[in-house]
């Protein structure tokens, strides 16, 4: 058991270093830093502009804060999900090392998680920068003294776990569907953007879509993150639950997702090994 | 005696896609049999060669043994462990290097790459670094230790891939055409390293595939000759060549010839016949395996009756290649002419 833990940590750490080497593969570290700061701010500015255009300047600060925070944290979904789900494809087609990674005596989950760590760290930085920019430049009402930090940190960690499970699921699928895996990841991320209340409360979704929203752990994750940072939520559907109830629901749906993703990954891996697809180049 | 590798009636087939060319009218999607009831036994401590032309099924077998591919049927044990039932246990014992490959994580340097893989195998850092130093030295890569993979030539990358396999400390090593496309000197270094590695520890085993007969002859304790997925024979190179001891092997060069080849095999006294066109030399090389040396007169007579000039004629010591020709009735190289 103890040996296993050591192996796991070593795998994650080594894969993490590889992921970091790739993320920071900029000839100029200064450019890399600028890019990491400027990109999130630029994307939140786009959101701000869209918001003002749609509301024609009639801003409700509560709604704007809701959207802004949700959108900032949704960066985790986009970056980490793409980061992890793309590893198998990249290792197979681009680096052509998948067969040597695959036959190594390590659990692929840990390898994939490790490869995603660099993205998680960089995204955390980007989220902090985006939130700070929102507070300073856009006067979003966030009080650093009243943020529920334990709830925030706990939620972010669970959120990363959720996104890792989703990433592993998609990584599994990319073992057999080389051509469409990019579109698939994009589609899934888009679906979450709509269904999990990233930009508006799920109350405004059609009822059937709300059912889907309530099955997705990311919905509860975003709600908890907002409560931790803004101290309140404007969603009437989720507003009735206490923090504690939401945490339980989030953990429950996460557990189901983890089992589902593990099952799908294993099944697809078996299919890929059966059909000789583990290391088969698709050449496109 | 423990077997390092044992396979029992191993089969693997691939579904064939419909022929792309409609004119061929080959619209029944068929099955390609890559391994056909292949049974081999490799002893612990053996340097075992799998010899066969392109498409014989060598890579397929290596992939099954290294847990990349499932067999269609049959059993394969590596160090006594079933590759289908316990792939995790197999992976701890093995490594695999596929030659002719020159990819890698271009952003890492040589030492970082080797260290990274050693970590995936749980090798303590100090042991790994010491091993890396030895590998760099023997394979003459010391000056490139800090060079990024992206900047290495293809030959050096292939050498790096070879080192990657060994740095992980496997008990059983699968080498799939390890010298494919390497220049002569690097190939020599690679072969020398394989021998050194085997000598260091009697428990180590290598399964090496190649279509270079000389390589198998020079390196291997035993070889299996495989063709169209079937294991034809399996013995030491010496014993295999002895099966031709009674026969005589002649090589005859004639001006580039196109037709009439089929009839050569029917000359009386000829056991097997193979040929290879050497268009860059303007010649065709004919190889005759004769039941008896005296039958060579039949051959020369037949050639002159067909007004074929003889450029050269020589008698040869039987090689593994001749064993192959005698077994399957064609040369290793006349499959599709794409051999290098
Ligand atoms: N993934 C695959 N799909 C279809 N056919 C394959 C596949 N892999 C190998 N084959 C076929 O199986 C046969 C054996 O291939 P291989 O094991 O690579 O031979 P070798 O390594 O001896 O050259 C070949 O005819 C090859 O075309
Ligand atoms: Mg091959």
XYZ file of C-alpha atoms and ligand atoms in Angstrom:
652
model
C 0.000 0.000 0.000
C 2.731 2.399 1.038
C 4.824 1.338 -1.967
C 1.847 2.024 -4.192
C 1.483 5.532 -2.847
C 5.144 6.172 -3.512
C 4.811 4.868 -7.058
C 1.764 7.025 -7.615
C 3.455 10.165 -6.383
C 6.518 9.440 -8.476
C 4.472 8.892 -11.619
C 2.511 12.097 -11.071
C 5.636 14.080 -10.333
C 7.500 12.799 -13.388
C 4.555 13.341 -15.712
C 4.133 16.747 -14.100
C 7.678 17.690 -15.028
C 7.099 16.618 -18.604
C 3.906 18.654 -18.739
C 5.679 21.648 -17.287
C 8.508 21.372 -19.795
C 5.925 21.503 -22.557
C 3.923 24.392 -21.102
C 6.967 26.513 -20.452
C 8.586 25.707 -23.758
C 8.989 29.344 -24.617
C 12.301 30.608 -25.780
C 11.672 33.793 -23.835
C 10.386 33.371 -20.257
C 9.313 37.008 -20.245
C 7.014 36.430 -23.192
C 5.688 33.362 -21.441
C 4.810 35.416 -18.345
C 3.162 38.146 -20.394
C 1.170 35.584 -22.306
C -0.010 33.952 -19.087
C -1.233 37.313 -17.745
C -2.528 38.977 -20.847
C -4.522 36.125 -22.264
C -6.947 35.685 -19.345
C -7.448 39.426 -19.038
C -8.120 39.730 -22.734
C -10.707 36.984 -22.630
C -12.497 38.561 -19.661
C -12.518 41.889 -21.474
C -14.323 40.235 -24.337
C -16.924 39.073 -21.858
C -17.257 42.567 -20.398
C -17.811 44.074 -23.822
C -20.372 41.436 -24.716
C -22.168 42.055 -21.469
C -22.379 45.795 -22.022
C -23.580 45.326 -25.571
C -26.314 42.930 -24.551
C -27.524 44.869 -21.514
C -26.892 48.209 -23.215
C -25.103 49.415 -20.139
C -27.949 48.711 -17.753
C -25.775 46.711 -15.440
C -26.982 44.768 -12.517
C -23.843 44.432 -10.480
C -24.963 41.164 -8.896
C -25.581 39.507 -12.228
C -22.365 40.844 -13.648
C -20.369 39.533 -10.682
C -22.116 36.169 -11.086
C -21.141 35.991 -14.728
C -17.628 37.292 -14.203
C -16.696 34.815 -11.465
C -18.327 31.892 -13.250
C -16.511 32.715 -16.429
C -13.166 33.102 -14.658
C -13.429 29.674 -13.058
C -14.655 28.104 -16.252
C -11.101 28.607 -17.508
C -10.275 25.491 -15.488
C -12.689 23.478 -17.560
C -11.363 24.733 -20.865
C -7.634 24.566 -20.081
C -7.394 21.452 -17.947
C -9.965 19.452 -19.872
C -8.251 20.164 -23.167
C -4.847 19.651 -21.560
C -5.607 16.169 -20.272
C -7.857 14.855 -23.001
C -5.262 15.815 -25.590
C -2.329 13.945 -24.028
C -3.045 10.554 -25.603
C -3.499 12.070 -29.012
C -0.340 14.168 -28.699
C 1.784 11.312 -27.387
C 0.582 9.139 -30.234
C 0.589 11.463 -33.228
C 2.980 14.252 -32.375
C 5.655 12.810 -30.093
C 5.003 9.208 -31.177
C 5.956 7.922 -27.772
C 2.607 6.463 -26.724
C 3.716 2.853 -27.028
C 6.589 3.405 -24.607
C 4.388 5.331 -22.201
C 1.689 2.707 -22.488
C 3.919 -0.294 -21.758
C 5.502 1.382 -18.736
C 4.366 -0.132 -15.442
C 2.377 2.859 -14.291
C -1.288 3.743 -14.138
C -2.269 5.917 -17.071
C -4.658 7.925 -14.857
C -1.808 9.211 -12.783
C 0.260 9.935 -15.830
C -2.600 11.903 -17.393
C -3.259 13.777 -14.159
C 0.440 14.604 -13.874
C 0.560 15.894 -17.419
C -2.331 18.217 -16.509
C -0.725 19.743 -13.407
C 1.125 22.476 -15.261
C -2.178 23.557 -16.796
C -3.822 23.522 -13.373
C -1.133 25.761 -11.892
C -1.146 28.187 -14.799
C -4.927 28.319 -14.828
C -4.998 29.054 -11.102
C -2.699 32.002 -11.785
C -4.899 33.140 -14.624
C -8.020 32.913 -12.450
C -6.398 34.952 -9.686
C -5.292 37.569 -12.195
C -8.725 37.711 -13.775
C -10.468 38.101 -10.414
C -7.999 40.784 -9.332
C -8.542 42.625 -12.595
C -12.293 42.410 -12.058
C -12.015 43.864 -8.564
C -9.649 46.664 -9.476
C -10.754 47.693 -12.948
C -14.388 46.655 -13.078
C -15.346 47.232 -9.459
C -16.759 43.756 -8.993
C -17.907 43.589 -5.371
C -15.513 41.058 -3.901
C -14.243 41.561 -0.386
C -11.030 39.711 0.253
C -11.829 39.690 3.976
C -15.164 37.925 3.583
C -14.207 35.244 1.071
C -14.872 31.794 2.493
C -11.379 30.486 1.809
C -11.819 26.936 3.163
C -14.901 26.447 0.983
C -13.144 28.020 -1.991
C -10.028 25.877 -1.748
C -12.018 22.715 -1.123
C -14.262 23.424 -4.101
C -11.372 24.186 -6.414
C -9.644 20.931 -5.467
C -12.806 18.918 -6.056
C -13.331 20.852 -9.286
C -9.879 19.872 -10.509
C -10.651 16.271 -9.664
C -13.938 16.481 -11.596
C -12.246 17.973 -14.627
C -9.488 15.363 -14.468
C -12.114 12.597 -14.532
C -13.737 14.216 -17.555
C -10.320 14.608 -19.192
C -9.487 10.933 -18.654
C -12.826 9.941 -20.110
C -12.178 11.993 -23.227
C -8.565 10.802 -23.385
C -9.910 7.265 -23.448
C -12.243 8.097 -26.283
C -9.376 9.641 -28.229
C -7.685 6.218 -28.290
C -10.221 5.024 -30.825
C -11.588 8.140 -32.500
C -8.530 10.018 -33.569
C -10.215 12.218 -36.106
C -13.033 13.605 -34.051
C -11.591 13.844 -30.582
C -10.836 17.546 -30.847
C -14.370 18.371 -31.898
C -15.672 16.110 -29.172
C -13.729 17.889 -26.441
C -14.820 21.227 -27.798
C -18.421 20.094 -27.903
C -18.302 18.783 -24.338
C -16.737 22.001 -23.074
C -19.433 23.978 -24.893
C -22.152 21.828 -23.386
C -20.788 22.445 -19.902
C -20.552 26.144 -20.580
C -24.264 26.147 -21.320
C -25.517 23.578 -18.872
C -23.459 24.230 -15.763
C -24.397 27.865 -15.328
C -21.043 29.336 -16.262
C -22.506 32.594 -17.595
C -26.087 32.701 -16.324
C -28.074 30.927 -13.630
C -29.410 27.554 -14.714
C -32.912 28.864 -13.826
C -33.246 30.326 -17.301
C -32.537 27.015 -19.075
C -35.406 24.915 -20.421
C -36.584 22.456 -17.809
C -35.207 19.358 -19.549
C -31.788 20.933 -19.760
C -31.985 21.788 -16.089
C -32.264 18.059 -15.368
C -28.977 17.541 -17.153
C -27.461 20.468 -15.292
C -28.378 18.868 -12.005
C -26.604 15.650 -12.932
C -23.337 17.429 -13.616
C -21.008 17.970 -10.657
C -19.584 21.084 -12.324
C -22.924 22.864 -11.759
C -22.559 22.506 -7.990
C -18.896 23.311 -8.204
C -19.517 26.684 -9.885
C -22.309 27.472 -7.443
C -20.071 26.722 -4.445
C -17.194 28.745 -5.860
C -19.504 31.736 -6.310
C -20.895 31.415 -2.822
C -17.378 31.239 -1.413
C -16.226 34.348 -3.273
C -19.332 36.524 -3.543
C -21.029 35.368 -0.356
C -24.296 34.782 -2.171
C -25.850 33.247 -5.231
C -28.574 34.555 -7.482
C -29.727 31.148 -8.669
C -33.221 30.389 -7.418
C -32.971 26.707 -8.356
C -29.846 26.089 -6.304
C -30.419 28.887 -3.791
C -32.590 26.621 -1.634
C -29.712 24.308 -0.759
C -27.336 25.018 2.090
C -23.601 24.989 1.424
C -23.350 21.664 3.171
C -26.103 20.115 1.076
C -24.451 21.371 -2.099
C -21.111 19.904 -1.033
C -22.738 16.522 -0.482
C -24.479 16.620 -3.846
C -21.247 17.691 -5.540
C -19.318 14.833 -3.931
C -22.050 12.330 -4.789
C -22.233 13.294 -8.460
C -18.429 13.409 -8.579
C -18.212 9.862 -7.286
C -20.605 8.664 -9.967
C -18.631 10.546 -12.610
C -15.333 9.062 -11.378
C -16.705 5.515 -11.607
C -18.221 6.191 -15.006
C -15.036 7.703 -16.388
C -12.923 4.851 -15.031
C -15.264 2.292 -16.548
C -15.334 3.978 -19.947
C -11.574 4.477 -20.009
C -10.904 0.814 -19.233
C -13.406 -0.436 -21.767
C -12.036 1.727 -24.533
C -8.461 0.861 -23.662
C -9.361 -2.803 -24.033
C -10.970 -2.160 -27.405
C -7.941 -0.179 -28.547
C -5.575 -2.962 -27.515
C -7.747 -5.512 -29.242
C -7.782 -3.614 -32.518
C -4.147 -2.559 -32.423
C -5.017 1.112 -32.081
C -2.917 2.002 -29.046
C 0.021 3.136 -31.153
C -1.538 3.297 -34.583
C -0.816 6.588 -36.291
C -3.763 8.146 -38.012
C -1.596 10.339 -40.244
C -3.665 13.369 -40.778
C 14.414 -24.439 -16.799
C 12.377 -21.262 -16.782
C 11.126 -19.899 -20.025
C 11.401 -16.171 -20.525
C 8.822 -16.309 -23.285
C 6.395 -19.057 -24.164
C 3.637 -18.871 -26.716
C 1.083 -21.539 -27.465
C -0.754 -21.514 -30.793
C -0.729 -17.770 -30.930
C -2.966 -16.321 -33.626
C -3.544 -12.786 -34.700
C -5.575 -11.630 -37.647
C -6.454 -8.191 -38.897
C -9.576 -7.210 -40.709
C -8.723 -6.017 -44.149
C -10.352 -2.909 -45.411
C -12.032 -3.087 -48.773
C -9.608 -2.660 -51.597
C -9.221 0.996 -52.412
C -8.814 0.295 -56.059
C -12.263 -0.519 -57.437
C -10.833 -2.118 -60.545
C -9.405 -4.917 -58.441
C -13.000 -5.797 -57.682
C -11.853 -7.161 -54.387
C -14.867 -6.079 -52.429
C -14.997 -8.831 -49.892
C -13.342 -7.462 -46.768
C -11.116 -10.360 -45.828
C -8.887 -11.296 -42.973
C -5.147 -11.005 -42.938
C -3.476 -13.622 -40.795
C -0.432 -11.987 -39.224
C 0.352 -14.823 -36.810
C -0.645 -18.373 -37.572
C -0.500 -20.780 -34.619
C 2.880 -19.479 -33.605
C 4.447 -21.439 -30.769
C 7.891 -20.551 -29.509
C 9.832 -21.095 -26.316
C 12.676 -18.819 -25.328
C 14.896 -19.764 -22.423
C 15.920 -17.362 -19.757
C 19.339 -15.955 -20.602
C 18.938 -16.513 -24.305
C 19.551 -14.054 -27.103
C 16.806 -15.201 -29.397
C 16.327 -14.034 -32.957
C 13.123 -13.891 -34.903
C 13.974 -13.890 -38.547
C 11.698 -13.269 -41.459
C 10.921 -11.016 -44.407
C 8.781 -7.890 -44.187
C 5.227 -8.696 -43.249
C 6.143 -12.038 -41.672
C 4.501 -11.124 -38.372
C 7.569 -10.262 -36.305
C 6.316 -6.888 -35.100
C 2.903 -8.359 -34.391
C 4.461 -10.939 -32.087
C 6.567 -8.307 -30.316
C 3.506 -6.117 -29.832
C 1.549 -8.953 -28.287
C 4.406 -9.850 -25.950
C 4.893 -6.243 -24.896
C 1.146 -5.831 -24.100
C 0.401 -3.374 -26.893
C -1.840 -5.727 -28.793
C -4.141 -8.584 -27.842
C -3.853 -11.917 -29.647
C -6.903 -13.196 -31.508
C -6.435 -16.540 -29.809
C -3.771 -18.580 -28.077
C -1.653 -17.897 -25.036
C 1.520 -15.915 -24.495
C 3.499 -16.012 -21.273
C 6.320 -13.630 -20.469
C 8.396 -14.731 -17.504
C 5.516 -17.076 -16.763
C 2.930 -14.267 -16.700
C 0.002 -14.169 -19.105
C 0.101 -11.049 -21.277
C -3.681 -10.940 -21.594
C -4.617 -11.610 -17.985
C -1.894 -9.713 -16.155
C -0.449 -7.014 -18.403
C 0.590 -4.920 -15.387
C 2.803 -7.725 -14.123
C 4.303 -8.241 -17.569
C 5.119 -4.550 -17.921
C 7.292 -4.596 -14.802
C 9.525 -7.210 -16.382
C 9.948 -6.018 -19.928
C 10.856 -3.215 -22.240
C 10.651 -2.779 -25.955
C 12.572 -0.845 -28.567
C 11.295 -0.501 -32.031
C 13.979 0.381 -34.543
C 13.636 2.874 -37.334
C 11.940 5.215 -34.890
C 13.160 8.696 -34.306
C 10.594 10.574 -32.346
C 10.555 11.772 -28.794
C 9.722 14.701 -26.577
C 11.742 17.259 -28.511
C 11.797 19.719 -25.620
C 13.699 17.338 -23.323
C 17.375 16.657 -23.643
C 18.934 13.211 -23.840
C 19.619 12.849 -20.134
C 16.212 14.208 -19.142
C 14.470 11.755 -21.448
C 16.364 8.778 -20.088
C 15.846 9.908 -16.505
C 12.142 10.434 -17.073
C 11.609 6.918 -18.337
C 13.666 5.443 -15.514
C 11.288 7.230 -13.146
C 8.259 5.640 -14.750
C 9.899 2.328 -13.854
C 10.703 3.316 -10.289
C 14.477 3.192 -10.709
C 16.140 5.150 -7.869
C 17.656 8.348 -9.257
C 21.252 7.467 -8.374
C 21.037 4.054 -10.003
C 19.433 5.636 -13.045
C 22.053 8.356 -13.385
C 24.864 5.822 -13.112
C 23.208 3.671 -15.729
C 22.714 6.672 -17.989
C 26.416 7.506 -17.710
C 27.392 3.992 -18.757
C 24.953 3.976 -21.658
C 26.105 7.382 -22.861
C 29.672 6.159 -22.765
C 29.256 2.798 -24.479
C 27.003 4.219 -27.163
C 29.266 7.229 -27.623
C 26.613 9.779 -26.806
C 28.378 11.632 -23.995
C 28.731 14.878 -25.902
C 24.989 14.908 -26.594
C 23.833 14.358 -23.001
C 22.504 17.897 -22.782
C 21.287 18.207 -26.356
C 17.560 18.573 -26.886
C 15.997 15.639 -28.735
C 14.591 18.029 -31.290
C 18.138 18.897 -32.340
C 19.447 15.331 -32.711
C 19.927 13.614 -36.055
C 17.625 10.688 -36.786
C 20.384 8.134 -36.192
C 21.158 9.593 -32.782
C 17.488 9.679 -31.853
C 17.195 6.037 -32.733
C 20.190 5.362 -30.510
C 18.491 7.332 -27.746
C 15.373 5.218 -28.105
C 17.551 2.155 -27.763
C 19.092 3.558 -24.577
C 15.641 4.404 -23.244
C 14.736 0.747 -23.333
C 17.819 -0.357 -21.441
C 17.863 2.382 -18.831
C 14.627 1.008 -17.392
C 16.350 -2.212 -16.348
C 14.114 -4.852 -17.922
C 14.577 -8.546 -17.334
C 13.334 -9.357 -20.802
C 14.006 -7.049 -23.704
C 12.143 -6.983 -26.993
C 14.089 -5.390 -29.814
C 12.156 -4.941 -33.029
C 14.680 -4.440 -35.834
C 16.981 -2.427 -33.565
C 19.484 -1.593 -36.298
C 16.988 -0.747 -39.032
C 18.294 2.138 -41.086
C 21.264 2.816 -38.813
C 24.611 3.487 -40.391
C 27.140 0.707 -40.131
C 29.142 2.066 -37.221
C 26.116 2.865 -35.043
C 24.626 -0.547 -35.812
C 27.886 -2.108 -34.658
C 27.768 -0.140 -31.382
C 24.201 -1.246 -30.830
C 25.008 -4.917 -31.385
C 28.035 -4.683 -29.133
C 25.897 -3.188 -26.394
C 23.313 -5.953 -26.661
C 26.045 -8.525 -26.134
C 27.560 -6.660 -23.199
C 24.179 -6.266 -21.554
C 23.459 -9.973 -21.861
C 26.829 -10.917 -20.390
C 26.324 -8.741 -17.311
C 23.530 -10.864 -15.937
C 22.655 -14.448 -16.904
C 18.982 -13.898 -16.117
C 18.542 -11.387 -18.907
C 16.819 -12.357 -22.104
C 16.589 -10.646 -25.475
C 14.113 -11.324 -28.224
C 15.325 -9.589 -31.327
C 13.635 -9.425 -34.683
C 15.488 -8.712 -37.854
C 15.420 -9.288 -41.529
C 19.195 -9.005 -41.712
C 20.362 -12.594 -41.798
C 23.926 -11.734 -40.940
C 22.817 -9.903 -37.826
C 20.871 -12.900 -36.577
C 23.743 -15.217 -37.432
C 26.261 -13.072 -35.632
C 24.240 -12.262 -32.500
C 21.752 -14.929 -31.679
C 21.999 -18.095 -29.629
C 18.942 -19.469 -31.381
C 16.731 -18.227 -34.157
C 13.225 -18.944 -35.308
C 12.494 -18.414 -38.968
C 9.039 -17.022 -39.503
C 7.174 -16.510 -42.737
C 3.561 -15.463 -43.298
C 2.876 -15.747 -39.591
C 4.122 -19.329 -39.342
C 7.151 -20.416 -37.363
C 9.022 -22.604 -39.843
C 12.007 -23.782 -37.789
C 13.736 -22.910 -34.587
C 17.309 -23.836 -33.743
C 20.833 -22.480 -33.349
C 22.211 -20.763 -36.456
C 24.878 -23.473 -36.662
C 22.371 -26.331 -36.613
C 20.157 -24.596 -39.137
C 23.032 -24.204 -41.538
C 23.981 -27.829 -40.994
C 20.630 -28.863 -42.435
C 22.105 -27.681 -45.717
C 25.409 -29.474 -45.187
C 24.647 -32.081 -47.829
C 23.502 -29.494 -50.303
C 25.513 -27.067 -52.337
C 24.764 -23.386 -52.636
C 25.724 -21.529 -55.799
C 25.365 -17.903 -56.712
C 25.221 -17.018 -60.361
C 25.010 -13.529 -61.784
C 23.439 -12.999 -65.176
C 22.572 -9.833 -67.121
C 19.313 -8.289 -65.899
C 16.674 -10.841 -66.798
C 12.965 -10.428 -66.624
C 11.229 -13.623 -67.619
C 11.595 -17.332 -67.562
C 12.621 -17.338 -63.925
C 9.967 -19.845 -62.892
C 11.473 -22.580 -64.995
C 14.852 -22.388 -63.231
C 13.435 -24.143 -60.193
C 12.554 -27.138 -62.342
C 16.079 -27.868 -63.557
C 16.932 -31.364 -62.418
C 19.027 -31.488 -59.257
C 17.833 -28.071 -58.082
C 16.287 -28.156 -54.643
C 15.373 -24.495 -54.293
C 15.844 -21.402 -56.332
C 15.658 -17.689 -55.576
C 16.620 -14.525 -57.381
C 17.146 -10.877 -56.778
C 17.249 -8.150 -59.426
C 20.075 -5.708 -58.952
C 18.992 -3.178 -61.502
C 21.577 -0.601 -60.400
C 24.255 -3.121 -61.408
C 22.342 -4.306 -64.458
C 22.348 -7.834 -63.128
C 20.141 -10.471 -61.688
C 21.529 -12.624 -58.940
C 20.371 -16.216 -59.016
C 20.748 -18.496 -56.073
C 20.539 -22.234 -56.476
C 20.447 -24.741 -53.674
C 21.369 -28.073 -55.223
C 20.817 -31.535 -53.852
C 24.314 -32.283 -54.965
C 27.226 -30.248 -56.219
C 27.369 -32.102 -59.536
C 23.988 -30.703 -60.545
C 25.647 -27.357 -61.285
C 26.413 -28.617 -64.797
C 22.656 -29.000 -65.417
C 22.220 -25.400 -64.401
C 24.961 -23.968 -66.599
C 23.759 -26.064 -69.493
C 20.199 -24.820 -69.005
C 21.395 -21.235 -68.915
C 23.430 -21.526 -72.069
C 20.545 -23.273 -73.846
C 18.502 -20.214 -72.956
C 21.333 -18.087 -74.315
C 21.825 -16.461 -70.956
C 25.312 -15.150 -70.362
C 26.889 -15.962 -67.018
C 28.636 -12.964 -65.484
C 29.910 -14.797 -62.464
C 29.459 -18.082 -60.678
C 30.520 -18.925 -57.162
C 29.989 -21.645 -54.635
C 29.069 -20.396 -51.179
C 29.051 -21.544 -47.591
C 25.412 -22.014 -46.611
C 24.108 -18.966 -44.750
C 20.925 -18.454 -42.755
C 19.550 -16.802 -45.833
C 19.996 -20.072 -47.723
C 18.199 -21.899 -44.942
C 15.328 -19.518 -45.509
C 15.421 -20.039 -49.268
C 15.508 -23.798 -48.833
C 12.498 -23.625 -46.503
C 10.164 -21.302 -48.326
C 11.404 -21.354 -51.871
C 12.126 -17.659 -52.225
C 14.683 -15.188 -51.004
C 14.168 -12.925 -48.031
C 14.401 -9.961 -50.302
C 12.271 -10.742 -53.294
C 9.022 -10.033 -51.468
C 8.525 -6.535 -52.818
C 11.972 -5.171 -53.468
C 11.598 -2.498 -50.801
C 14.272 -3.917 -48.576
C 17.125 -1.746 -47.446
N -2.849 -2.767 -37.506
C -2.845 -3.539 -38.595
N -3.906 -3.596 -39.418
C -3.905 -4.396 -40.507
N -2.894 -5.187 -40.864
C -1.790 -5.179 -40.100
C -1.700 -4.360 -38.922
N -0.492 -4.588 -38.356
C 0.136 -5.482 -39.132
N -0.629 -5.841 -40.177
C -0.277 -6.829 -41.214
O 0.153 -8.011 -40.591
C 1.240 -8.590 -41.294
C 2.409 -8.766 -40.373
O 2.926 -7.509 -40.063
P 4.175 -7.282 -39.123
O 3.972 -8.050 -37.875
O 4.360 -5.826 -38.996
O 5.342 -7.927 -39.972
P 6.928 -7.757 -39.826
O 7.209 -7.013 -38.586
O 7.460 -9.150 -39.808
O 7.400 -7.025 -41.037
C 1.542 -7.646 -42.443
O 0.970 -8.176 -43.608
C 0.884 -6.361 -42.058
O 0.455 -5.650 -43.179
Mg 8.218 -5.219 -38.368
